[in-house]
Amino acid sequence: MNNFTFYAPTCFVFGKDTEMETGSYVKRFGGSKVLIHYGGGSVIRSGLLDRVKKSLEQENIAYVELGGVKPNPRSGLVYEGIELGRKEQIDFILAVGGGSTIDSAKAIAAGIPYDGDFWDYYEGKRVEEALPIGTILTIAAAGSEGSPDSVITHENGMLKRGASGDALRPKFSVLNPALTQTLSPYQTACGITDIIAHLYERYLTKTKEVEVTDRLIEALLLTMAHEGPRVIEDPDNYEARANIMWAGMMAHNNACGVGRTQDWASHDIEHELSALYDCAHGAGLAVVMPAVFTYNMHHDVMRFAQAAVRVWGCQMDFACPENTAKAGIEALRQFLISIGMPKNFGELGAKEEDIEKMAHTGCFGGAREGTLGGFVSLDQKDVENIYRLML
Amino acid sequence: MNNFTFYAPTCFVFGKDTEMETGSYVKRFGGSKVLIHYGGGSVIRSGLLDRVKKSLEQENIAYVELGGVKPNPRSGLVYEGIELGRKEQIDFILAVGGGSTIDSAKAIAAGIPYDGDFWDYYEGKRVEEALPIGTILTIAAAGSEGSPDSVITHENGMLKRGASGDALRPKFSVLNPALTQTLSPYQTACGITDIIAHLYERYLTKTKEVEVTDRLIEALLLTMAHEGPRVIEDPDNYEARANIMWAGMMAHNNACGVGRTQDWASHDIEHELSALYDCAHGAGLAVVMPAVFTYNMHHDVMRFAQAAVRVWGCQMDFACPENTAKAGIEALRQFLISIGMPKNFGELGAKEEDIEKMAHTGCFGGAREGTLGGFVSLDQKDVENIYRLML
């Protein structure tokens, strides 16, 4: 196991009606004037935004609002939020929504106290300072509610890039599984796929003898395999949604990813798709993952065989472990299709003629230096080949 | 899943040579004058204490020392530490040792700013304020390095009781698996047993549909089943010790125990043994667990069958799940014996004639009101019956 530090000081407030406690947690973590950041109409229509405001008012906490976050959140709104936050002398950012809203809120929180362009952080500068952030999560997916990460798309060049730093970990996150019951099956399935991807990105490692984190990742994958179909079949199943919500946080707060190299090739390859076609990140991952895994499988057959046996219930083929490895990837693919995810470029709305461009941006865009992936180092030609597997 | 809050803001510094960073972490978390608390000669002989002091000196941090913590730490030294800490105007407590040292340090940290008797906290008062604590862990076992808990034995009546509160979570914990390589096989096995017990105490729940935490607990049990024998066979196996060390922390920081009722009958029943006979806590648990589980098994046969199949690799007996449940408990018992743990009262040095007294203290001592156990409520007669199963 590699040396590491792990610091995850987010306070999770989990369960029914917990959004009513928002005000007291903002107060506990020092907020006196809040920027409430959110997306579109659903948090308004559902009454969630009103409940959050009421909770703030009960604690005499002032607030201003900035809505309009879109999926694959953009830099434009971040600049707007930074300007608003400075003008209004905001001291706390509250995200009400999913991963896009939280990531946008994190960018604003980092940008307000920073002298330079917030995008510096998305070009590789570590975030050491940010305003405190709280979240009220409305979809189990990105894991941003417990992570030090944020992903933003810059409108200049449509570069989709991530920033990181412990200062971006929320002070508190309200996780009420009931808030996710109004999601469409498609949105729910996208979230499930994103969580599964966060687990595989950590599972695919070059580090040997990491049984404890292997087992933890497998535990969360088993949870998703069990609870995913239940919640797609019955969207009102609170218990299934609760299990998925905690798994989604645990999948990405990195407790199961410490001390090992990680991959992140699937995410990097997907980001080009959602940046270009504005498809849902989870839907993109559903198409990307089986292709990446098939392409990389020969690099460590036993690792894929282990996942196949321990997670997907495949029989081990002791004469030919490669068969088991393949069966595990196919089981994942069929699982993703079964919950309603797309299976190829066509269903995603992606086009063959963009492959070369996407592979080039993926490998060279922003601060990249020609390769991506921590499990297998992939160059532009590899990435093109992987995109072609998705046709 | 039940509503819960989870707040685990300890910074873990994991890996080889990480004790050399102690000073910088004390500084980061605001310490300027430290009480270094430790046990006996091993941390001196190994040079660990000197390395820690050197690291403090490099950051110009002043310190005083208080050694002498014994296994099953006592109230006497806690009172001494509180007095010393007040006199020396200590602002940070640094524990160098195992669970006993850390628990004693936590008691001192809570006692220094408290007007009353620190023992109030061990009679049920929640700890809301304590001096900041750091730990350098020397055995994977108690999980106190990442938990909000502390267990102390009061010399007046030899009552062994626990206190709890987020203020008792260490600010940072240094986890260097190499520091555990000098432990005897017996000490190592006691630690392994304690970790397994922390997992079973959470596994045994009355809460339904808690797949995610079930799976996480099973993942950590599988890790212990795999790594335990490896480290007993080869005490210098750094990788096995690293996996056990992270599993030990994860087993008790409660990420895998949230949103569900827990048991803790085995711990409460064991505490009477170690309080009376001063046996190692892990050794006591090895004798107690199979007895408690056998006694409680009929309450939820399927839960024990699930552990048997998923953790211990037993075949499911679909015609008679009780056989599978029993096989799982027997597999656990044989595992504990295989790593060198005692199997009955005689090997533990416990005496049949003390059973009634222990059962009475366990059920009525301190603030208890006649029963113990969250999975099955056990009264004095039940506890006596359980002790008799250990003869």
XYZ file of N, CA, C and O in Angstrom, chain A residues 1-18 21 25 28-29 166 171 208-213 215-216 218-220 222-223 226-227 230 237-240 242-244 246-247 249-250 253-256 258, chain B residues 1-18 21 25 28-29 166 171 208-213 215-216 218-220 222-223 226-227 230 237-240 242-244 246-247 249-250 253-256 258:
448
model
N 0.851 -1.197 0.000
C 0.000 0.000 0.000
C 0.883 1.242 0.000
O 1.888 1.274 0.704
N 0.507 2.239 -0.767
C 1.281 3.473 -0.808
C 0.974 4.347 0.404
O -0.113 4.264 0.975
N 1.907 5.187 0.783
C 1.621 6.191 1.815
C 0.509 7.116 1.329
O 0.384 7.362 0.128
N -0.267 7.624 2.257
C -1.331 8.566 1.870
C -1.755 9.398 3.073
O -1.457 9.049 4.223
N -2.446 10.516 2.802
C -3.214 11.181 3.855
C -4.676 11.143 3.453
O -5.010 11.180 2.267
N -5.538 11.039 4.447
C -6.981 10.994 4.210
C -7.641 11.917 5.227
O -7.507 11.732 6.432
N -8.334 12.884 4.709
C -8.949 13.895 5.579
C -10.315 14.209 4.996
O -10.397 14.808 3.919
N -11.358 13.773 5.647
C -12.712 13.903 5.101
C -13.640 14.483 6.164
O -14.477 13.780 6.723
N -13.469 15.784 6.446
C -14.179 16.369 7.591
C -15.581 16.880 7.301
O -16.040 17.790 7.967
N -16.253 16.295 6.321
C -17.630 16.720 6.061
C -18.583 16.093 7.080
O -18.481 14.910 7.381
N -19.502 16.900 7.574
C -20.536 16.385 8.472
C -21.752 15.988 7.633
O -22.346 16.824 6.953
N -22.123 14.709 7.662
C -23.260 14.231 6.877
C -24.507 14.161 7.757
O -24.476 13.587 8.839
N -25.575 14.758 7.247
C -26.839 14.790 7.968
C -27.809 14.001 7.098
O -28.285 14.499 6.078
N -28.054 12.760 7.476
C -28.664 11.794 6.573
C -30.059 11.395 7.041
O -30.266 11.057 8.200
N -31.019 11.431 6.123
C -32.324 10.866 6.438
C -33.481 11.773 6.076
O -33.311 12.853 5.502
N -34.654 11.292 6.459
C -35.888 11.998 6.118
C -35.931 13.382 6.764
O -35.596 13.537 7.936
N -36.380 14.369 5.999
C -36.654 15.723 6.498
C -35.415 16.474 6.990
O -35.552 17.509 7.627
N -34.246 15.963 6.708
C -33.040 16.591 7.270
C -32.744 17.959 6.672
O -31.985 18.731 7.262
N -32.863 21.060 8.777
C -31.781 21.397 9.714
C -30.688 22.259 9.063
O -29.690 22.591 9.705
N -26.989 24.020 10.655
C -25.641 23.605 10.242
C -24.850 24.751 9.612
O -23.645 24.854 9.796
N -23.615 26.547 12.570
C -22.543 25.799 13.254
C -21.206 25.974 12.545
O -20.167 26.034 13.186
N -21.258 26.040 11.204
C -20.007 26.158 10.459
C -19.703 27.613 10.053
O -18.974 27.862 9.102
N -8.541 19.903 -0.391
C -9.372 19.650 0.791
C -10.287 20.822 1.128
O -11.339 20.632 1.739
N -18.462 21.539 4.270
C -18.494 21.496 5.739
C -19.587 20.530 6.190
O -19.416 19.805 7.163
N -0.165 -3.340 -5.764
C -0.431 -4.725 -5.350
C -0.846 -4.770 -3.877
O -0.544 -3.853 -3.116
N -1.501 -5.876 -3.506
C -1.812 -6.164 -2.096
C -2.614 -5.044 -1.420
O -2.190 -4.478 -0.413
N -3.731 -4.736 -2.019
C -4.612 -3.712 -1.455
C -5.985 -4.338 -1.176
O -7.019 -3.850 -1.606
N -5.934 -5.421 -0.430
C -7.141 -6.201 -0.141
C -8.249 -5.363 0.501
O -9.410 -5.458 0.124
N -7.880 -4.521 1.460
C -8.933 -3.809 2.198
C -9.700 -2.858 1.279
O -10.940 -2.803 1.328
N -8.994 -2.139 0.415
C -9.697 -1.208 -0.468
C -10.362 -1.965 -1.622
O -11.463 -1.604 -2.043
N -11.766 -4.873 -1.297
C -12.992 -5.411 -0.699
C -14.039 -4.319 -0.473
O -15.238 -4.546 -0.656
N -13.586 -3.131 -0.055
C -14.537 -2.034 0.165
C -15.181 -1.607 -1.155
O -16.390 -1.363 -1.219
N -15.554 -3.480 -3.822
C -16.466 -4.568 -4.215
C -17.768 -4.505 -3.420
O -18.856 -4.749 -3.959
N -17.659 -4.161 -2.126
C -18.854 -4.061 -1.285
C -19.821 -3.017 -1.848
O -21.042 -3.231 -1.889
N -19.266 -1.894 -2.296
C -20.112 -0.820 -2.817
C -20.656 -1.183 -4.197
O -21.809 -0.868 -4.522
N -21.322 -4.277 -5.139
C -22.375 -5.256 -4.835
C -23.655 -4.547 -4.399
O -24.767 -4.957 -4.749
N -23.479 -3.480 -3.630
C -24.646 -2.700 -3.194
C -25.365 -2.100 -4.400
O -26.601 -2.158 -4.501
N -27.245 -4.651 -6.388
C -28.454 -5.103 -5.704
C -29.544 -4.034 -5.694
O -30.722 -4.313 -5.959
N -29.153 -2.814 -5.371
C -30.146 -1.751 -5.152
C -30.542 -1.049 -6.446
O -31.645 -0.505 -6.542
N -33.663 -2.401 -8.098
C -34.819 -2.210 -7.211
C -35.373 -0.798 -7.333
O -36.593 -0.596 -7.333
N -38.976 3.574 -3.679
C -38.367 2.720 -2.665
C -37.319 3.508 -1.865
O -36.170 3.641 -2.276
N -37.758 4.021 -0.720
C -36.868 4.859 0.099
C -35.629 4.086 0.535
O -34.511 4.623 0.511
N -35.815 2.841 0.954
C -34.685 2.068 1.485
C -33.610 1.847 0.419
O -32.415 1.993 0.686
N -34.051 1.482 -0.793
C -33.076 1.296 -1.869
C -32.356 2.611 -2.163
O -31.138 2.655 -2.343
N -31.842 5.048 -0.094
C -30.956 5.367 1.033
C -29.641 4.598 0.908
O -28.554 5.145 1.097
N -29.729 3.318 0.570
C -28.514 2.518 0.399
C -27.648 3.069 -0.732
O -26.423 3.162 -0.616
N -28.293 3.451 -1.828
C -27.544 4.013 -2.962
C -26.910 5.348 -2.578
O -25.768 5.641 -2.951
N -25.846 6.485 0.371
C -24.650 6.351 1.210
C -23.518 5.704 0.401
O -22.353 6.099 0.528
N -23.870 4.743 -0.454
C -22.854 4.121 -1.313
C -22.233 5.160 -2.237
O -21.018 5.155 -2.468
N -21.823 8.348 -1.728
C -20.864 9.184 -0.996
C -19.588 8.388 -0.718
O -18.476 8.852 -0.995
N -19.754 7.182 -0.227
C -18.584 6.359 0.133
C -17.736 6.008 -1.097
O -16.542 5.781 -0.992
N -15.639 9.549 -1.562
C -14.917 10.348 -0.553
C -13.494 9.825 -0.412
O -12.686 10.415 0.302
N -13.208 8.737 -1.089
C -11.877 8.145 -1.233
C -11.435 7.243 -0.095
O -10.300 6.760 -0.100
N -12.309 6.946 0.867
C -11.955 5.977 1.912
C -11.616 4.624 1.285
O -10.819 3.865 1.828
N -12.222 4.316 0.139
C -11.956 3.034 -0.528
C -10.923 3.177 -1.652
O -10.684 2.224 -2.395
N -7.787 4.982 -1.067
C -6.507 5.467 -0.525
C -5.399 4.438 -0.721
O -5.642 3.233 -0.784
N -33.370 2.350 6.497
C -32.200 2.910 7.170
C -32.662 4.030 8.098
O -33.520 4.818 7.725
N -32.104 4.073 9.275
C -32.464 5.119 10.221
C -31.759 6.432 9.869
O -30.688 6.413 9.271
N -32.372 7.544 10.266
C -31.675 8.831 10.134
C -30.393 8.812 10.980
O -30.346 8.151 12.017
N -29.382 9.539 10.534
C -28.142 9.610 11.316
C -27.350 10.844 10.934
O -27.596 11.455 9.881
N -26.400 11.225 11.786
C -25.346 12.156 11.373
C -24.017 11.417 11.476
O -23.842 10.549 12.324
N -23.123 11.756 10.572
C -21.795 11.131 10.556
C -20.778 12.239 10.349
O -20.824 12.956 9.353
N -19.883 12.340 11.304
C -18.894 13.427 11.255
C -17.577 12.845 11.737
O -17.440 12.505 12.911
N -16.642 12.661 10.837
C -15.387 11.986 11.164
C -14.209 12.818 10.667
O -13.563 12.465 9.694
N -13.943 13.943 11.346
C -12.978 14.897 10.797
C -11.523 14.631 11.187
O -10.738 15.560 11.258
N -11.174 13.374 11.434
C -9.771 13.069 11.749
C -8.940 13.032 10.464
O -9.369 12.434 9.477
N -7.772 13.649 10.508
C -6.843 13.576 9.383
C -5.909 12.383 9.597
O -5.188 12.336 10.599
N -5.925 11.418 8.684
C -5.088 10.229 8.815
C -3.822 10.390 7.972
O -3.907 10.727 6.784
N -2.709 10.142 8.603
C -1.413 10.260 7.939
C -0.839 8.850 7.953
O -0.380 8.362 8.976
N -0.933 8.191 6.807
C -0.753 6.738 6.763
C 0.494 6.362 5.982
O 0.722 6.836 4.869
N 1.312 5.474 6.563
C 2.416 4.902 5.810
C 3.743 4.937 6.545
O 3.831 5.351 7.718
N 4.752 4.530 5.829
C 6.104 4.416 6.394
C 6.643 5.778 6.824
O 6.479 6.763 6.102
N 7.281 5.792 8.005
C 7.996 6.990 8.500
C 7.091 8.186 8.773
O 7.592 9.297 8.991
N 5.810 8.015 8.772
C 4.913 9.169 8.912
C 4.979 9.803 10.304
O 4.543 10.953 10.464
N 6.261 13.292 10.811
C 5.453 14.474 10.477
C 4.612 14.958 11.654
O 3.823 15.905 11.521
N 1.815 18.320 12.093
C 0.360 18.155 12.283
C -0.117 18.766 13.611
O -1.215 19.311 13.685
N -0.386 22.346 12.764
C -1.546 22.594 11.893
C -2.840 22.648 12.693
O -3.741 23.428 12.391
N -2.930 21.787 13.718
C -4.171 21.755 14.495
C -4.071 22.556 15.794
O -4.804 22.322 16.742
N -18.169 13.687 19.708
C -17.321 14.054 18.567
C -16.065 14.808 19.000
O -15.045 14.767 18.303
N -7.732 14.947 16.167
C -7.553 15.881 15.050
C -6.753 15.199 13.943
O -7.043 15.390 12.760
N -33.711 -3.252 9.199
C -33.840 -3.996 7.942
C -33.285 -3.182 6.767
O -33.216 -1.957 6.838
N -32.961 -3.898 5.692
C -32.582 -3.243 4.419
C -31.418 -2.275 4.570
O -31.522 -1.092 4.252
N -30.328 -2.795 5.074
C -29.122 -1.978 5.232
C -27.981 -2.634 4.452
O -26.915 -2.908 4.970
N -28.260 -2.872 3.178
C -27.326 -3.581 2.311
C -25.951 -2.902 2.267
O -24.925 -3.581 2.334
N -25.927 -1.579 2.161
C -24.628 -0.916 1.974
C -23.730 -1.117 3.191
O -22.531 -1.416 3.050
N -24.273 -0.976 4.375
C -23.431 -1.145 5.567
C -23.168 -2.629 5.832
O -22.067 -2.990 6.255
N -22.679 -4.814 3.511
C -21.604 -5.156 2.559
C -20.263 -4.581 2.991
O -19.221 -5.224 2.824
N -20.289 -3.351 3.509
C -19.030 -2.741 3.970
C -18.453 -3.517 5.155
O -17.245 -3.758 5.227
N -18.981 -6.686 5.843
C -18.487 -7.961 5.302
C -17.141 -7.787 4.600
O -16.252 -8.637 4.710
N -16.988 -6.661 3.882
C -15.721 -6.397 3.190
C -14.565 -6.347 4.184
O -13.479 -6.886 3.940
N -14.808 -5.697 5.319
C -13.742 -5.563 6.324
C -13.505 -6.899 7.032
O -12.357 -7.244 7.348
N -13.916 -9.839 5.602
C -13.177 -10.628 4.609
C -11.697 -10.242 4.606
O -10.814 -11.100 4.464
N -11.442 -8.949 4.752
C -10.053 -8.483 4.819
C -9.339 -9.091 6.021
O -8.200 -9.560 5.916
N -8.578 -12.709 5.567
C -7.486 -12.936 4.616
C -6.134 -12.517 5.203
O -5.138 -13.242 5.084
N -6.079 -11.344 5.806
C -4.801 -10.781 6.235
C -4.362 -11.274 7.615
O -3.163 -11.299 7.905
N -2.022 -14.239 7.565
C -0.766 -13.855 6.895
C 0.165 -13.131 7.858
O 1.384 -13.357 7.849
N 5.352 -8.797 7.637
C 4.630 -8.524 6.396
C 3.968 -7.138 6.452
O 2.861 -6.967 6.976
N 4.663 -6.150 5.897
C 4.173 -4.767 5.948
C 2.811 -4.635 5.274
O 1.907 -3.955 5.783
N 2.671 -5.273 4.113
C 1.426 -5.106 3.344
C 0.218 -5.645 4.116
O -0.840 -5.012 4.160
N 0.379 -6.824 4.717
C -0.728 -7.380 5.508
C -1.052 -6.453 6.681
O -2.219 -6.181 6.982
N -0.559 -3.258 6.826
C -1.167 -2.029 6.302
C -2.662 -2.244 6.043
O -3.499 -1.417 6.400
N -2.991 -3.370 5.435
C -4.408 -3.660 5.183
C -5.192 -3.768 6.489
O -6.309 -3.266 6.601
N -4.594 -4.437 7.477
C -5.262 -4.583 8.773
C -5.421 -3.223 9.451
O -6.454 -2.923 10.053
N -5.726 -0.171 8.152
C -6.811 0.648 7.588
C -8.170 0.007 7.889
O -9.145 0.703 8.190
N -8.223 -1.308 7.846
C -9.479 -2.002 8.188
C -9.869 -1.724 9.640
O -11.048 -1.518 9.944
N -9.254 0.920 11.421
C -9.803 2.261 11.548
C -11.219 2.288 10.971
O -12.159 2.743 11.614
N -11.369 1.748 9.766
C -12.683 1.768 9.105
C -13.736 0.967 9.885
O -14.927 1.230 9.792
N -14.709 3.703 12.834
C -15.025 5.138 12.709
C -16.515 5.314 12.428
O -17.016 6.415 12.368
N -17.194 4.198 12.232
C -18.662 4.094 12.100
C -19.210 4.374 10.704
O -20.438 4.367 10.523
N -18.348 4.542 9.694
C -18.848 4.680 8.321
C -19.655 3.438 7.926
O -20.572 3.517 7.108
N -19.319 2.289 8.510
C -20.034 1.053 8.175
C -21.095 0.708 9.224
O -21.686 -0.371 9.162
N -23.461 3.284 10.358
C -24.461 4.351 10.423
C -25.845 3.846 10.009
O -25.968 2.911 9.225
